[in-house]
CSV table of C-alpha atoms in Angstrom, one decimal:
chain,number,residue,atom,x,y,z
A,1,MET,CA,4.6,17.8,-7.5
A,2,ASP,CA,2.5,18.1,-9.5
A,3,THR,CA,-0.5,20.2,-8.2
A,4,SER,CA,-4.0,18.7,-8.2
A,5,SER,CA,-5.3,20.7,-12.1
A,6,ASP,CA,-2.4,18.7,-13.3
A,7,LEU,CA,-3.5,15.4,-12.6
A,8,SER,CA,-5.8,12.6,-14.3
A,9,SER,CA,-8.7,11.3,-12.7
A,10,ALA,CA,-7.0,7.5,-11.9
A,11,GLN,CA,-4.1,9.9,-10.4
A,12,LEU,CA,-5.5,11.8,-8.1
A,13,SER,CA,-8.0,8.9,-7.4
A,14,LEU,CA,-4.6,6.6,-6.1
A,15,ARG,CA,-3.3,9.6,-4.5
A,16,LEU,CA,-6.0,10.6,-2.0
A,17,ALA,CA,-6.7,6.4,-1.4
A,18,VAL,CA,-3.1,6.6,-0.4
A,19,SER,CA,-3.2,9.5,2.2
A,20,SER,CA,-6.5,8.2,2.7
A,21,LEU,CA,-4.8,4.6,4.3
A,22,GLU,CA,-1.7,6.2,5.6
A,23,LYS,CA,-3.9,8.6,7.8
A,24,ASP,CA,-5.7,5.3,9.1
A,25,VAL,CA,-2.8,2.6,9.5
A,26,ALA,CA,-1.0,5.6,11.5
A,27,GLN,CA,-4.8,5.8,14.2
A,28,LEU,CA,-3.3,1.5,14.8
A,29,GLY,CA,0.5,3.0,16.2
A,30,TRP,CA,3.9,1.3,15.8
A,31,ASP,CA,5.1,-2.1,15.5
A,32,GLN,CA,2.3,-3.6,13.4
A,33,SER,CA,2.4,-6.4,10.8
A,34,PRO,CA,2.7,-5.6,6.9
A,35,SER,CA,-0.9,-5.4,5.8
A,36,LEU,CA,-2.4,-6.0,2.2
A,37,PHE,CA,-5.4,-4.0,0.4
A,38,ALA,CA,-7.1,-4.3,-2.9
A,39,LEU,CA,-7.9,-1.0,-4.2
A,40,VAL,CA,-11.2,-1.4,-5.6
A,41,PRO,CA,-13.5,0.9,-7.6
A,42,THR,CA,-15.7,2.8,-5.2
A,43,LYS,CA,-18.6,2.0,-7.7
A,44,ASP,CA,-19.1,-1.1,-7.5
A,45,ILE,CA,-18.9,-1.8,-3.8
A,46,PHE,CA,-20.9,1.6,-2.9
A,47,PRO,CA,-24.1,-0.2,-1.6
A,48,GLN,CA,-22.2,-2.0,0.6
A,49,LEU,CA,-20.3,0.1,1.5
A,50,GLU,CA,-22.9,2.3,1.8
A,51,ALA,CA,-25.4,0.0,4.2
A,52,GLU,CA,-22.1,0.1,6.7
A,53,MET,CA,-21.8,4.3,6.9
A,54,ASP,CA,-24.0,5.9,8.6
A,55,GLY,CA,-25.6,8.7,7.1
A,56,ALA,CA,-22.8,11.6,7.5
A,57,GLN,CA,-20.4,8.6,5.9
A,58,ALA,CA,-22.5,8.0,3.1
A,59,LYS,CA,-23.0,11.6,1.7
A,60,GLN,CA,-19.7,12.3,2.2
A,61,LEU,CA,-18.7,9.3,0.1
A,62,ARG,CA,-21.2,9.7,-2.4
A,63,ALA,CA,-19.9,13.4,-2.8
A,64,ALA,CA,-16.8,11.7,-3.3
A,65,LEU,CA,-17.9,9.2,-6.1
A,66,SER,CA,-19.4,12.1,-7.7
A,67,GLU,CA,-16.6,14.5,-8.1
A,68,ASN,CA,-14.0,11.2,-9.1
A,69,PRO,CA,-16.2,8.5,-10.4
A,70,GLN,CA,-12.6,6.9,-10.2
A,71,HIS,CA,-12.7,6.7,-6.5
A,72,LEU,CA,-11.0,4.4,-5.0
A,73,THR,CA,-11.8,2.6,-1.2
A,74,ALA,CA,-9.1,0.4,0.3
A,75,VAL,CA,-10.0,-3.2,1.2
A,76,LEU,CA,-7.9,-5.3,4.0
A,77,GLN,CA,-7.1,-8.4,3.0
A,78,ASP,CA,-7.2,-11.0,5.3
A,79,HIS,CA,-5.9,-15.1,5.9
A,80,LEU,CA,-2.7,-14.0,4.5
A,81,PRO,CA,0.8,-16.1,5.4
A,82,ALA,CA,2.4,-14.4,8.1
A,83,ASP,CA,5.8,-13.9,6.1
A,84,LEU,CA,3.3,-11.2,4.1
A,85,MET,CA,6.1,-10.0,2.3
A,86,ASP,CA,8.6,-12.6,1.7
A,87,THR,CA,4.8,-14.4,-0.3
A,88,LEU,CA,3.9,-10.8,-1.8
A,89,GLY,CA,5.2,-11.5,-4.8
A,90,HIS,CA,3.1,-15.0,-5.7
A,91,LEU,CA,-0.3,-13.7,-5.3
A,92,VAL,CA,-2.6,-12.0,-7.5
A,93,PHE,CA,-4.9,-10.5,-8.1
A,94,GLY,CA,-8.0,-9.9,-11.2
A,95,GLU,CA,-9.7,-7.5,-13.3
A,96,ASP,CA,-12.1,-6.7,-10.4
A,97,VAL,CA,-9.2,-5.0,-8.6
A,98,ALA,CA,-8.1,-1.4,-9.6
A,99,GLY,CA,-5.1,-2.2,-7.9
A,100,VAL,CA,-2.9,-3.0,-4.2
A,101,ALA,CA,-1.2,-1.9,-1.8
A,102,VAL,CA,1.1,-2.5,0.9
A,103,ALA,CA,2.0,-0.9,4.3
A,104,MET,CA,4.7,-1.8,6.2
A,105,GLU,CA,7.0,-1.1,9.0
A,106,ARG,CA,11.2,-0.8,8.3
A,107,PHE,CA,13.9,1.1,9.6
A,108,LEU,CA,17.0,3.5,7.8
A,109,VAL,CA,20.0,3.9,9.2
A,110,SER,CA,23.1,6.7,7.8
A,111,PRO,CA,25.2,5.3,4.8
A,112,GLN,CA,28.1,4.9,7.4
A,113,ALA,CA,26.2,2.9,9.5
A,114,ASP,CA,25.2,0.8,6.5
A,115,ALA,CA,29.0,0.5,5.4
A,116,GLU,CA,30.1,-0.3,8.9
A,117,ALA,CA,27.7,-3.4,9.6
A,118,PRO,CA,28.6,-6.9,9.6
A,119,GLN,CA,28.6,-8.9,6.2
A,120,ASP,CA,27.0,-12.0,8.7
A,121,PRO,CA,22.8,-11.0,8.1
A,122,LYS,CA,22.2,-11.9,11.9
A,123,GLU,CA,24.4,-9.4,13.6
A,124,ARG,CA,24.4,-7.2,10.5
A,125,GLU,CA,20.3,-6.7,11.4
A,126,LYS,CA,21.2,-7.1,15.4
A,127,PHE,CA,24.0,-4.1,14.4
A,128,LEU,CA,21.6,-1.6,12.5
A,129,LEU,CA,18.7,-2.7,14.9
A,130,ALA,CA,20.4,-0.9,18.0
A,131,HIS,CA,22.8,1.3,16.1
A,132,PRO,CA,22.1,5.8,17.1
A,133,SER,CA,21.4,6.8,13.3
A,134,ARG,CA,18.5,4.1,13.1
A,135,GLN,CA,15.7,5.6,11.9
A,136,ASP,CA,11.8,3.9,12.1
A,137,VAL,CA,9.6,4.7,9.1
A,138,ARG,CA,6.1,3.2,7.7
A,139,ILE,CA,5.5,3.5,4.1
A,140,VAL,CA,2.3,2.7,2.1
A,141,ALA,CA,2.6,2.1,-1.0
A,142,ALA,CA,0.5,1.9,-4.0
A,143,ALA,CA,0.2,0.4,-7.8
A,144,THR,CA,-2.9,0.4,-9.9
A,145,ARG,CA,-3.9,-2.1,-13.1
A,146,ASP,CA,-3.1,1.1,-15.4
A,147,GLY,CA,1.1,1.8,-13.9
A,148,ASN,CA,0.2,4.7,-12.2
A,149,THR,CA,2.2,4.7,-8.3
A,150,TRP,CA,2.0,6.3,-5.2
A,151,CYS,CA,3.9,6.3,-1.4
A,152,ALA,CA,3.5,7.9,1.6
A,153,SER,CA,6.4,7.7,4.1
A,154,ARG,CA,6.0,8.8,7.9
A,155,ALA,CA,9.1,9.2,10.3
A,156,ARG,CA,8.4,7.5,13.8
A,157,SER,CA,10.5,10.2,15.1
A,158,GLU,CA,8.5,12.8,13.1
A,159,ASP,CA,5.0,10.9,13.3
A,160,SER,CA,2.3,13.7,12.6
A,161,ASP,CA,0.2,14.4,8.8
A,162,ASP,CA,2.1,17.2,8.1
A,163,MET,CA,5.0,15.4,8.4
A,164,VAL,CA,4.1,12.2,5.4
A,165,ALA,CA,6.5,12.3,2.5
A,166,GLN,CA,5.5,11.3,-0.6
A,167,GLY,CA,6.3,10.4,-4.1
A,168,ASP,CA,5.4,8.0,-6.9
A,169,ASN,CA,9.2,6.1,-6.7
A,170,ILE,CA,9.5,5.9,-2.9
A,171,VAL,CA,10.0,1.7,-2.8
A,172,PRO,CA,10.9,1.1,-6.8
A,173,GLU,CA,11.1,-2.2,-6.1
A,174,LEU,CA,8.2,-2.8,-4.3
A,175,LEU,CA,6.4,-1.2,-6.5
A,176,GLU,CA,7.3,-3.4,-9.1
A,177,VAL,CA,6.1,-6.4,-7.6
A,178,LEU,CA,3.0,-4.6,-6.6
A,179,LYS,CA,2.2,-4.2,-10.4
A,180,ALA,CA,3.3,-7.4,-11.3
A,181,MET,CA,0.7,-8.8,-8.8
A,182,LEU,CA,-2.3,-7.3,-11.1
A,183,VAL,CA,-3.1,-9.9,-14.3
A,184,SER,CA,-5.7,-10.3,-16.1
A,185,ASP,CA,-8.8,-12.7,-15.6
A,186,ALA,CA,-7.6,-15.0,-18.2
A,187,GLU,CA,-3.9,-15.0,-16.3
A,188,LEU,CA,-5.4,-15.7,-13.3
A,189,ALA,CA,-7.7,-18.3,-14.3
A,190,GLN,CA,-4.5,-20.3,-15.6
A,191,LEU,CA,-3.3,-19.7,-12.4
A,192,VAL,CA,-6.2,-20.9,-9.7
A,193,SER,CA,-6.3,-23.6,-12.6
A,194,GLN,CA,-2.1,-24.9,-10.6
A,195,PRO,CA,-1.6,-26.7,-8.4
A,196,GLY,CA,-1.0,-25.0,-5.4
A,197,SER,CA,-1.8,-21.5,-6.6
A,198,ALA,CA,-1.7,-18.7,-4.2
A,199,ALA,CA,-3.6,-16.3,-6.6
A,200,ASP,CA,-6.8,-14.5,-4.9
A,201,SER,CA,-9.3,-12.8,-7.3
């Protein structure tokens, strides 16, 4: 794994944002619905953030921003469809958003269990959910406009900060969806003008 000295400020900013977001989400506990976050340059919204913080928090954030001007802040997106993961690919963000992140829970099973599962979708899900090899995981995946990606994965069975796995390609298909959500302002304007658009700015 790269050391922090090998990373660009943009890469480091993303990794720090994902790590911080994963810890915040973990504090909410398990069995949470998927959530979507816009990753916004902290310098662009610092006045708003500072107004909501106490003096110590503002000082800490100011120091982080001074150390890395590309520092990112995760902003929770409200009023999203209940079936977020099914509609994720239809949401887009303009250039004021540097990246997007999604937090979701999934379960994993052994290859043998996957092979033994029924083909019928409902029966398959029922079989896998009840299988003794099932392992619940929470994944925070993020992508930025410059093409950087980072993920953090926590297992329910090893629910501690020092057991979180991290990498840039843990959920490759989801990361591609996230990257496609980041469009130019010109593309966003065109999408917004279309009837039934789900574009977000």
